[in-house]
Structure formats: C-alpha cells, structure tokens
XYZ file of C-alpha atoms in Angstrom:
149
model
C 132.548 110.948 44.377
C 131.557 113.022 41.354
C 134.014 115.054 39.107
C 132.695 117.315 36.325
C 129.853 119.711 35.638
C 126.237 118.667 36.072
C 125.255 119.193 32.356
C 127.726 116.585 31.019
C 126.953 112.957 30.405
C 128.179 110.528 33.200
C 130.959 108.030 32.757
C 130.766 105.460 35.558
C 133.802 103.631 36.844
C 133.349 100.468 38.651
C 135.983 98.175 40.171
C 136.210 95.596 42.836
C 138.873 97.543 44.449
C 140.719 100.870 44.064
C 143.667 100.923 41.837
C 145.974 103.343 40.097
C 144.308 103.051 36.660
C 140.960 103.896 38.168
C 142.324 107.015 39.732
C 143.924 108.045 36.391
C 140.588 107.819 34.660
C 138.628 109.498 37.481
C 141.015 112.370 37.799
C 141.594 112.814 34.111
C 141.123 116.541 33.248
C 140.626 115.689 29.385
C 137.743 113.270 30.161
C 136.257 115.781 32.722
C 135.840 118.163 29.785
C 133.267 115.850 28.299
C 132.005 113.677 31.230
C 130.979 113.795 34.751
C 133.058 111.066 36.326
C 131.366 108.791 38.884
C 133.347 106.264 40.834
C 130.998 103.558 42.293
C 133.467 102.750 45.111
C 133.381 106.327 46.318
C 129.595 106.553 46.515
C 126.980 104.793 48.650
C 124.422 105.037 45.924
C 124.613 105.467 42.192
C 122.068 105.937 39.470
C 123.441 103.675 36.729
C 120.358 104.275 34.504
C 121.601 107.939 34.098
C 125.124 106.934 33.139
C 126.166 107.208 29.454
C 128.854 104.550 29.717
C 130.703 102.394 32.123
C 134.380 101.305 32.353
C 134.513 98.068 34.369
C 137.905 97.222 35.857
C 138.832 93.977 37.719
C 136.461 91.478 35.917
C 137.299 88.444 38.088
C 136.212 85.018 37.068
C 133.814 84.972 40.046
C 132.171 88.266 38.978
C 131.994 87.042 35.396
C 130.110 83.895 36.355
C 127.793 85.875 38.596
C 126.999 88.557 36.048
C 126.393 86.155 33.291
C 123.953 84.183 35.545
C 122.163 87.249 36.850
C 123.549 87.185 40.328
C 124.064 90.697 41.489
C 125.164 90.298 45.048
C 128.114 92.695 45.323
C 128.455 96.347 44.635
C 130.459 95.504 41.518
C 128.096 92.880 40.099
C 125.127 95.057 41.001
C 126.484 98.051 39.054
C 127.707 95.909 36.098
C 124.374 94.041 35.932
C 122.205 97.116 36.212
C 124.255 98.915 33.398
C 123.922 95.801 31.183
C 120.168 95.605 31.843
C 119.805 99.332 31.228
C 121.527 99.038 27.843
C 124.603 101.153 28.802
C 127.756 100.973 26.823
C 130.220 98.969 28.973
C 133.918 98.794 28.319
C 136.222 96.247 29.995
C 140.043 96.580 29.677
C 141.211 93.246 28.481
C 144.093 93.588 31.011
C 141.520 93.416 33.826
C 139.872 90.262 32.619
C 141.089 87.508 34.993
C 140.268 84.624 32.699
C 142.805 85.943 30.174
C 145.641 85.387 32.705
C 144.951 81.600 32.395
C 145.035 81.353 28.580
C 148.280 79.222 28.599
C 147.630 77.181 31.787
C 143.958 76.230 32.019
C 142.767 73.061 30.502
C 141.373 73.765 27.083
C 137.769 72.591 27.681
C 137.400 74.380 30.901
C 138.908 77.639 29.558
C 136.406 77.330 26.638
C 133.563 76.985 29.054
C 134.474 80.148 31.001
C 135.239 81.958 27.742
C 131.635 81.282 26.664
C 130.593 83.618 29.520
C 132.778 86.395 28.008
C 131.051 85.769 24.721
C 127.645 86.256 26.290
C 128.786 89.682 27.569
C 130.221 90.597 24.121
C 127.070 89.584 22.371
C 125.171 91.740 24.826
C 127.277 94.752 23.783
C 130.167 94.732 26.175
C 133.354 95.673 24.626
C 136.585 94.033 25.849
C 139.507 96.006 24.522
C 143.059 97.034 25.552
C 142.802 99.941 27.847
C 144.605 102.156 25.322
C 141.885 101.386 22.784
C 139.082 102.220 25.147
C 140.253 105.692 25.508
C 141.230 106.319 21.902
C 138.455 104.436 20.122
C 135.569 105.160 22.423
C 135.455 107.708 25.084
C 136.845 110.744 23.287
C 136.248 109.629 19.742
C 135.383 112.728 17.715
C 136.046 115.010 20.565
C 139.529 116.044 19.583
C 141.539 115.324 22.806
C 143.179 112.281 24.029
C 142.441 111.474 27.593
C 145.245 110.907 30.117
C 144.993 107.265 30.992
C-alpha cells in the first residue's frame, strides 16, 4: 500500500509482521504531509532504491545475523539489505531490537558477539534510537510538525 502524493519522497516501513506501531506510522497524517508512505508488507514489490528513508521494525536476532552476513532470504532481510546497499537512511527503534531484551540474562561474551553485529549496522549508517527520537529527531526535523506515532 501507498499513502501520500506522488511528488513527495518515500518513507518505507518494513517489519517481519504487522503491528500497531507500524500502522500508526503508515496512517500518520502529519508524516503524509511530507512523505509517501510505503509499507513493504502491503506490497508484492517495492523499489527501495527510490525510498528516501526506512523505518525497520522487529529486528530479530535471526534477521540481524542474516543482514550483517549478506543473507537476504526473507522479504524483511531483502528490503533491509537493499536499503543498506543503496545507502538509504535506516532507522531502527531500539524497542524493536530483540537482542536488547537479553541484556541482563545473556552470557556477557555471547551478548558482546551479537552486539558486534549491531555495531556493524551502526557503522554502516543505521541509527538505532528510541521510537520517540526517530520521529522527533529525524523524520520531521525542520518541518514544523510532530508526527503522530
């Protein structure tokens, strides 16, 4: 699905599954003033190379490992990997990074090994921020209005 006028830059939304936060972003009227919203789960094909930015929800440990190692074998990893290879701005809400849920329970060395994968993404330009900061700092920065998610 696409929301927004054809002359606006595209903000792509990717997720391994539909969720409430994705819909809040996709249906946000304030963001639609500045972006054409594209939800990868609602489309059969998408042209990531024409997107301005991507919000990537549900970054599982499995997807993280695949993306970092160039394995793009699911719709999610294909969209994320292509956006990365095309140099697109990618935002990941830290609330959606599965690894962070294991900070206190995982063995230290194992956690550090997996965290190194996140560091590769960060050094490649991916921003992992609280969802609130993604909207305030990035998407509508300098555009005057706060989005609705």
